[in-house]
PDB file of C-alpha atoms in Angstrom:
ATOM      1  CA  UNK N   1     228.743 -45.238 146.148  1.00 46.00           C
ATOM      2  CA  UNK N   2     232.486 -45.065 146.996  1.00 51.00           C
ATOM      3  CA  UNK N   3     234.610 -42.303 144.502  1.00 49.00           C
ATOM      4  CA  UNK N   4     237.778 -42.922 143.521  1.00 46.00           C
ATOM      5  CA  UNK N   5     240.553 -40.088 143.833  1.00 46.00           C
ATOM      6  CA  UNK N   6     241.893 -39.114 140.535  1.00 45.00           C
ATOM      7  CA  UNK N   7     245.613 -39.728 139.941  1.00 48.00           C
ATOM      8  CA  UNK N   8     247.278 -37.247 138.151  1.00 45.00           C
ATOM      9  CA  UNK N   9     250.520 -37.798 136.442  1.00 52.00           C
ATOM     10  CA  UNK N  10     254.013 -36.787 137.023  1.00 52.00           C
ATOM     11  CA  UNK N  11     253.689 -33.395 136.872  1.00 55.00           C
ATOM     12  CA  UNK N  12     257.932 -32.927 137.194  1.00 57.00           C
ATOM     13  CA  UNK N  13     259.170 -31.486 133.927  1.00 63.00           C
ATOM     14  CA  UNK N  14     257.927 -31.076 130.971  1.00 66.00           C
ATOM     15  CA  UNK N  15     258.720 -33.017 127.783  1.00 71.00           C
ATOM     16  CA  UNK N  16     259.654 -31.227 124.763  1.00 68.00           C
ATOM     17  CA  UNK N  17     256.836 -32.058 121.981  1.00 74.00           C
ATOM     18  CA  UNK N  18     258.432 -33.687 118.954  1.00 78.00           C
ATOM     19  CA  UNK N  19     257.669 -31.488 116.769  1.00 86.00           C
ATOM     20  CA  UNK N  20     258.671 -28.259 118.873  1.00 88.00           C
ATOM     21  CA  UNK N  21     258.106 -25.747 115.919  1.00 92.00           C
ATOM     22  CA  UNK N  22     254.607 -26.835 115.211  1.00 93.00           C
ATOM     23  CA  UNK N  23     253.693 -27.082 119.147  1.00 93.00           C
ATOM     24  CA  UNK N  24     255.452 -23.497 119.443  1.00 93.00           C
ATOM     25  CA  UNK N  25     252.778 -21.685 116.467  1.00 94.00           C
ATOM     26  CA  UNK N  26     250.219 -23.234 118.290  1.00 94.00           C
ATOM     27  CA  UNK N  27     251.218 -22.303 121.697  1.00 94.00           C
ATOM     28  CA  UNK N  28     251.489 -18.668 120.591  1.00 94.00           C
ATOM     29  CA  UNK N  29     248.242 -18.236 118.051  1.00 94.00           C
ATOM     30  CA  UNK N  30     246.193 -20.217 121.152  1.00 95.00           C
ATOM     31  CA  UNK N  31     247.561 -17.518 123.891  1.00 94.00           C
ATOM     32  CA  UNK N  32     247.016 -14.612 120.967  1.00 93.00           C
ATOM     33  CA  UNK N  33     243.105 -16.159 120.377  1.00 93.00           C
ATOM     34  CA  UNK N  34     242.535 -15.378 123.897  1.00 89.00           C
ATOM     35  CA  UNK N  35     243.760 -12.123 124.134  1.00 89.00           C
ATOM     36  CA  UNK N  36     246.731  -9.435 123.167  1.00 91.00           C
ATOM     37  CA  UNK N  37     249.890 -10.395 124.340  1.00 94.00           C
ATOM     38  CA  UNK N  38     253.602  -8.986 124.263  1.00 95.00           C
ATOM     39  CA  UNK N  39     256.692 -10.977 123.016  1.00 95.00           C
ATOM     40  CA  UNK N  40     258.347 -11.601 126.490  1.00 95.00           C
ATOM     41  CA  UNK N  41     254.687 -13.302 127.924  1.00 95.00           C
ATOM     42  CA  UNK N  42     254.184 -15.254 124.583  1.00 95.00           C
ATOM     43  CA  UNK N  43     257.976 -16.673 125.477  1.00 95.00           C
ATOM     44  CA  UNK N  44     257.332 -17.423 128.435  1.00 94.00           C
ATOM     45  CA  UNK N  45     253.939 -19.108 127.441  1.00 94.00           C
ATOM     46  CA  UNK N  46     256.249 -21.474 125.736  1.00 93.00           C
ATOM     47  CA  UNK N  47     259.864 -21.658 127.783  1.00 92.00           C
ATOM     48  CA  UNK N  48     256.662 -23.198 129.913  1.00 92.00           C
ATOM     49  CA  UNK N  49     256.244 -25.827 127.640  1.00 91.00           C
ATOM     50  CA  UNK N  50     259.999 -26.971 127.143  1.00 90.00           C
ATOM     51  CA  UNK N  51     259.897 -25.148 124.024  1.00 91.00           C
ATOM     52  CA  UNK N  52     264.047 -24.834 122.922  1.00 92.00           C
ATOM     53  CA  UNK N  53     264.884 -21.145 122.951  1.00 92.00           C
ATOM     54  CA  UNK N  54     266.240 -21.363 119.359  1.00 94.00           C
ATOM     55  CA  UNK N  55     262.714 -22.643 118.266  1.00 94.00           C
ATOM     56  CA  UNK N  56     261.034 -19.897 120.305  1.00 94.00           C
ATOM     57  CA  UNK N  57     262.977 -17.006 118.803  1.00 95.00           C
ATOM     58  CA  UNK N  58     262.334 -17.983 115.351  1.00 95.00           C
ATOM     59  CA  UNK N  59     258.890 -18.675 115.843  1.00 95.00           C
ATOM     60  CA  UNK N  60     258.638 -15.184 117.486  1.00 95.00           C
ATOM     61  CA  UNK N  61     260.269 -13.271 115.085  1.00 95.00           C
ATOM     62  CA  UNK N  62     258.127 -14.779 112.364  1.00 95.00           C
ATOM     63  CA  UNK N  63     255.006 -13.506 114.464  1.00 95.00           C
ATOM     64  CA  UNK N  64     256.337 -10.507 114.788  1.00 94.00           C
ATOM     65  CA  UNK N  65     257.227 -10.477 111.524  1.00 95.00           C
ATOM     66  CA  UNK N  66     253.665 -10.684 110.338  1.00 94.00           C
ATOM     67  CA  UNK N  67     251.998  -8.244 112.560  1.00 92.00           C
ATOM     68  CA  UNK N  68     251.003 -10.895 114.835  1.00 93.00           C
ATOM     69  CA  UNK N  69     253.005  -9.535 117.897  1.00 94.00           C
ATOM     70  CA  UNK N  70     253.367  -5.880 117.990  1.00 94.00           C
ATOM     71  CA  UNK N  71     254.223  -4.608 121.329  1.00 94.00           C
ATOM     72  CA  UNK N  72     253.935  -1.001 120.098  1.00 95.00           C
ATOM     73  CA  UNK N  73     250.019  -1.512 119.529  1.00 93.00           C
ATOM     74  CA  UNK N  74     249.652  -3.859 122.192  1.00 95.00           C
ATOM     75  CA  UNK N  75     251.184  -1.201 125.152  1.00 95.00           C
ATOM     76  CA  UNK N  76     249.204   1.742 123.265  1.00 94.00           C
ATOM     77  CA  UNK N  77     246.259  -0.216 123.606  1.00 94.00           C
ATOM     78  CA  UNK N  78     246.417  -1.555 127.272  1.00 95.00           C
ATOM     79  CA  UNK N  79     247.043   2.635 128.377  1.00 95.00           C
ATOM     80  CA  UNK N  80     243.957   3.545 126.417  1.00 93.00           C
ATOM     81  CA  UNK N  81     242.060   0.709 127.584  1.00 93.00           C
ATOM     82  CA  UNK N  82     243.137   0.880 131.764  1.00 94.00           C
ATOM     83  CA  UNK N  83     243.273   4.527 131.800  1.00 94.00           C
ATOM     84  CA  UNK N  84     239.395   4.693 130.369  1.00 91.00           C
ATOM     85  CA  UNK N  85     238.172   1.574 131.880  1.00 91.00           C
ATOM     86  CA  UNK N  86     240.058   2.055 135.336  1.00 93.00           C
ATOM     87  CA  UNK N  87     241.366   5.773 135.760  1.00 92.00           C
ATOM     88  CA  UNK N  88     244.889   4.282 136.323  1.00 94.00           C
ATOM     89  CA  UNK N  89     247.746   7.408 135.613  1.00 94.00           C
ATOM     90  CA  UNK N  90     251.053   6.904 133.723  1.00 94.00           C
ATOM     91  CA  UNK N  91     252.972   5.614 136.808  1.00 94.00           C
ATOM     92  CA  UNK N  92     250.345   2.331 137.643  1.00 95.00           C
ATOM     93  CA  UNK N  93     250.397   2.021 133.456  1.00 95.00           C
ATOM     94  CA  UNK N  94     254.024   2.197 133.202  1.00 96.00           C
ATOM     95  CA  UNK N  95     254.159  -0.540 136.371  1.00 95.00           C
ATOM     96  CA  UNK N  96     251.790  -3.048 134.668  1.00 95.00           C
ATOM     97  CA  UNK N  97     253.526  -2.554 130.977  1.00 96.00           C
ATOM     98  CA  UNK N  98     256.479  -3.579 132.606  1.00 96.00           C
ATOM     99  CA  UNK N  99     255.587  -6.395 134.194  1.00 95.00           C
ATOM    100  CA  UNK N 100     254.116  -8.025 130.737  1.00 95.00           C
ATOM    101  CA  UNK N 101     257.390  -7.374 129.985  1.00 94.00           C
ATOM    102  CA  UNK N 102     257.344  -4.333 127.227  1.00 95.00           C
ATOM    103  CA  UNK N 103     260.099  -3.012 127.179  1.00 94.00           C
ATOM    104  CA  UNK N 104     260.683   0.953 128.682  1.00 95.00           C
ATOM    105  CA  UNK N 105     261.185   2.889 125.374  1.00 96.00           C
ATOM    106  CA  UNK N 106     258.022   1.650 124.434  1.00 95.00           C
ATOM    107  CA  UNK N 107     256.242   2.180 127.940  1.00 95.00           C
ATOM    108  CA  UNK N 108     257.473   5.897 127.709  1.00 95.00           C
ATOM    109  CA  UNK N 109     255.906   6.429 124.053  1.00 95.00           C
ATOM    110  CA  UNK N 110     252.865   4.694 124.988  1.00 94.00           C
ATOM    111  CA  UNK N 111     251.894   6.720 128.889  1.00 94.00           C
ATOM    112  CA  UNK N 112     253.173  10.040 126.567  1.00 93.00           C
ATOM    113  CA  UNK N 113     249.868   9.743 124.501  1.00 88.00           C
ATOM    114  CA  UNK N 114     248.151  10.781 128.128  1.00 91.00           C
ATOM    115  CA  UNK N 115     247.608  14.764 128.143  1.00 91.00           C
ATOM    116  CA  UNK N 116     247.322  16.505 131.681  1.00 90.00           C
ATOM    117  CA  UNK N 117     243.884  16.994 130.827  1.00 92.00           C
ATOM    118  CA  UNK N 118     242.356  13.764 130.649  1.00 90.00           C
ATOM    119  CA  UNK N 119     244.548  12.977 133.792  1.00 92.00           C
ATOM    120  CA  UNK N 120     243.081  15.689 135.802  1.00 93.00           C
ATOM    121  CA  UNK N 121     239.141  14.764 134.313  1.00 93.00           C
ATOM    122  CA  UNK N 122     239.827  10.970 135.242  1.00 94.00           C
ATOM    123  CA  UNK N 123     241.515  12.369 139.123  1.00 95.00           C
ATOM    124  CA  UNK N 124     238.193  14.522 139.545  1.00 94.00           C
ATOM    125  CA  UNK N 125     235.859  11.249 138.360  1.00 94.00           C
ATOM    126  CA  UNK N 126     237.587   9.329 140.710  1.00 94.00           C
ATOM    127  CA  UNK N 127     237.150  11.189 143.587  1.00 94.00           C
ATOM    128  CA  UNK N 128     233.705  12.445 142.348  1.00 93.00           C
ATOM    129  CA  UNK N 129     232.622   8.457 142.468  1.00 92.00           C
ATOM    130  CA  UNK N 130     234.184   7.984 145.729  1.00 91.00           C
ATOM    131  CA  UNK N 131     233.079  11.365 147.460  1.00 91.00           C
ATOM    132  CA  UNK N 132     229.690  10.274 148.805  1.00 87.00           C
ATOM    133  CA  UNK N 133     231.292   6.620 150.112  1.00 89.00           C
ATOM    134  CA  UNK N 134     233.060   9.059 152.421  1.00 87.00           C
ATOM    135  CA  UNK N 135     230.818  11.536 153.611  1.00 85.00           C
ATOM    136  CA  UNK N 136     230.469  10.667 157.137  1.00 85.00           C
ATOM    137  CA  UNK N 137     234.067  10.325 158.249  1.00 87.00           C
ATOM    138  CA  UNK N 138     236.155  13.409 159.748  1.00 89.00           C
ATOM    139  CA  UNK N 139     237.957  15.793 156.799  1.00 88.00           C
ATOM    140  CA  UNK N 140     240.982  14.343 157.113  1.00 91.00           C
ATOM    141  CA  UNK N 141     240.439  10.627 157.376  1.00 92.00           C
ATOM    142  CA  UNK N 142     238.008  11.481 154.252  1.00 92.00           C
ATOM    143  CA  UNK N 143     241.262  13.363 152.614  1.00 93.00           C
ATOM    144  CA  UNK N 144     243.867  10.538 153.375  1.00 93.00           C
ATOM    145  CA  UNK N 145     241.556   8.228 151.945  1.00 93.00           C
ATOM    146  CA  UNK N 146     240.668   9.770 148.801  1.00 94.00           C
ATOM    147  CA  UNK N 147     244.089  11.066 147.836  1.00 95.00           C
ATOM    148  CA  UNK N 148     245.312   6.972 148.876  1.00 95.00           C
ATOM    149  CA  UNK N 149     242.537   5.840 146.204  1.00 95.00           C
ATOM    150  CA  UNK N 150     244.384   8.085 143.646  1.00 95.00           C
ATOM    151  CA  UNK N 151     248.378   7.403 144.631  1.00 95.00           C
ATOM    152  CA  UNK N 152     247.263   3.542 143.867  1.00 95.00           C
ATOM    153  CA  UNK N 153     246.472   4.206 140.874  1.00 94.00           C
ATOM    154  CA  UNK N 154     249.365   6.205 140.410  1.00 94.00           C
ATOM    155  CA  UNK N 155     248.528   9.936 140.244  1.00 94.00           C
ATOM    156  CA  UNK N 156     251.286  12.339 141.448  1.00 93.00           C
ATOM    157  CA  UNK N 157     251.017  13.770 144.656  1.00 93.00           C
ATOM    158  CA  UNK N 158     250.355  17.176 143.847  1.00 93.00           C
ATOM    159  CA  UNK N 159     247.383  16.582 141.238  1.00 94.00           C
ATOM    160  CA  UNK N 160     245.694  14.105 144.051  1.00 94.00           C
ATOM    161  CA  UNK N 161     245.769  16.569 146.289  1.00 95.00           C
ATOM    162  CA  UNK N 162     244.382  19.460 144.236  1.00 95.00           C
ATOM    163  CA  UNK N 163     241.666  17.302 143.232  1.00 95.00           C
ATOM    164  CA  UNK N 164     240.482  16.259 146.565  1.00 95.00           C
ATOM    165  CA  UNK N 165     240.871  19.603 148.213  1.00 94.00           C
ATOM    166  CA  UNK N 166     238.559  20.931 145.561  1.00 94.00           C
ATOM    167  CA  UNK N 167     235.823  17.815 145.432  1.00 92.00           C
ATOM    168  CA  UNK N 168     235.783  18.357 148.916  1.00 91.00           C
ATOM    169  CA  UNK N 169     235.669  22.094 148.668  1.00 90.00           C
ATOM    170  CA  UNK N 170     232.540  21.661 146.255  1.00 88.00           C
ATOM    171  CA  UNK N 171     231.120  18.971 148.408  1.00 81.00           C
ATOM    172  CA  UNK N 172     230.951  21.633 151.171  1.00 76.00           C
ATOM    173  CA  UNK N 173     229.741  24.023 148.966  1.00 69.00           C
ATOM    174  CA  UNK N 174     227.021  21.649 147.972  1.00 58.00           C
ATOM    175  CA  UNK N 175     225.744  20.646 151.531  1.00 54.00           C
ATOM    176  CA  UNK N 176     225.280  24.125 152.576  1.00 46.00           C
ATOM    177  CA  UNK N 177     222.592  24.629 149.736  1.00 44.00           C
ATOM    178  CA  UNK N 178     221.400  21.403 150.120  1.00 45.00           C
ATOM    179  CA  UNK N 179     220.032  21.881 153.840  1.00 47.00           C
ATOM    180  CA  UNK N 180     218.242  24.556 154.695  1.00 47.00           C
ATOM    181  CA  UNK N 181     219.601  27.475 156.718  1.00 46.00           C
ATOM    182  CA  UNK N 182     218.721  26.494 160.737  1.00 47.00           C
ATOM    183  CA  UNK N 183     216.213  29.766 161.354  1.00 51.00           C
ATOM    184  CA  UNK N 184     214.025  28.432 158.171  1.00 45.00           C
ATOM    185  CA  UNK N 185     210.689  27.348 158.521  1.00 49.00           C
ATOM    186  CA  UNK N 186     209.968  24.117 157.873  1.00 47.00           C
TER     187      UNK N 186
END
């Protein structure tokens, strides 16, 4: 049995829809349905869609208007959610806000809610989950490595450091009482 390829249309530009105000709400409640989004990816969901920019704007700011788009919530939300799920520190949350397109006053108030604390508890169960992937390499491949995990997910310097040199401090700690001393019977 011989298949036929599929032919696919034009895919060149895109046609306005004739009723753009109509295909805009359901554009933006279909993208919203799937998950939060900011203003600047909903208009670009439909600027996609030959959407006219007039059309868009109104159609935002009635959204907005509403409660349905609230990039305030939305960019609190997304630093509770990555920093909890992921361990990612103000600078890789600030990154990602930005690309979605929130703008930076609102980036700065949301990574703000993040006390030194919970950075330096999220650092330490990082490199706690990492520690024993490492064990066999030399100290300071095993340092370079685990204070790389933690700059790329954007912890400062100094705190990466700190909380490697004292995981691997304890980890030392640990093996020493873990095997028995070498003149010990067996």
């Amino acid at each position: 049995m011989a298949y036929r390829r599929r032919q696919w249309p034009d895919r060149g530009e895109v046609q306005p829809p004739a009723d753009p105000e109509a295909a805009a709400r359901d554009i933006c409640l279909r993208q919203l349905t799937l998950s939060p989004k900011t203003r600047a990816q909903l208009a670009e969901a439909l600027a996609r869609k030959a959407i006219p920019d007039e059309v868009a704007e109104q159609v935002l700011g009635r959204f907005t208007e509403v409660g349905l788009i609230d990039d305030e919530a939305f960019a609190q939300a997304w630093v509770r959610s990555r920093h909890n799920g992921k361990g990612l520190a103000p600078r890789a949350l600030s990154a990602e806000l930005r690309r979605k397109g929130v703008d930076e006053e609102t980036v700065k108030e949301a990574v703000a809610d993040l006390q030194p604390e919970d950075l330096d508890a999220a650092a330490r169960a990082l490199v706690a989950r990492k520690l024993a992937s490492t064990a066999g390499l030399d100290p300071a491949k095993r340092t370079r490595r685990l204070v790389g995990m933690l700059a790329r997910k954007g912890y400062a310097p100094g705190l990466a450091y700190q909380v490697v040199r004292d995981a691997l401090a304890e980890s030392s700690s640990d093996d020493d009482f873990d095997s028995p001393p070498p003149d010990a019977p067996l």
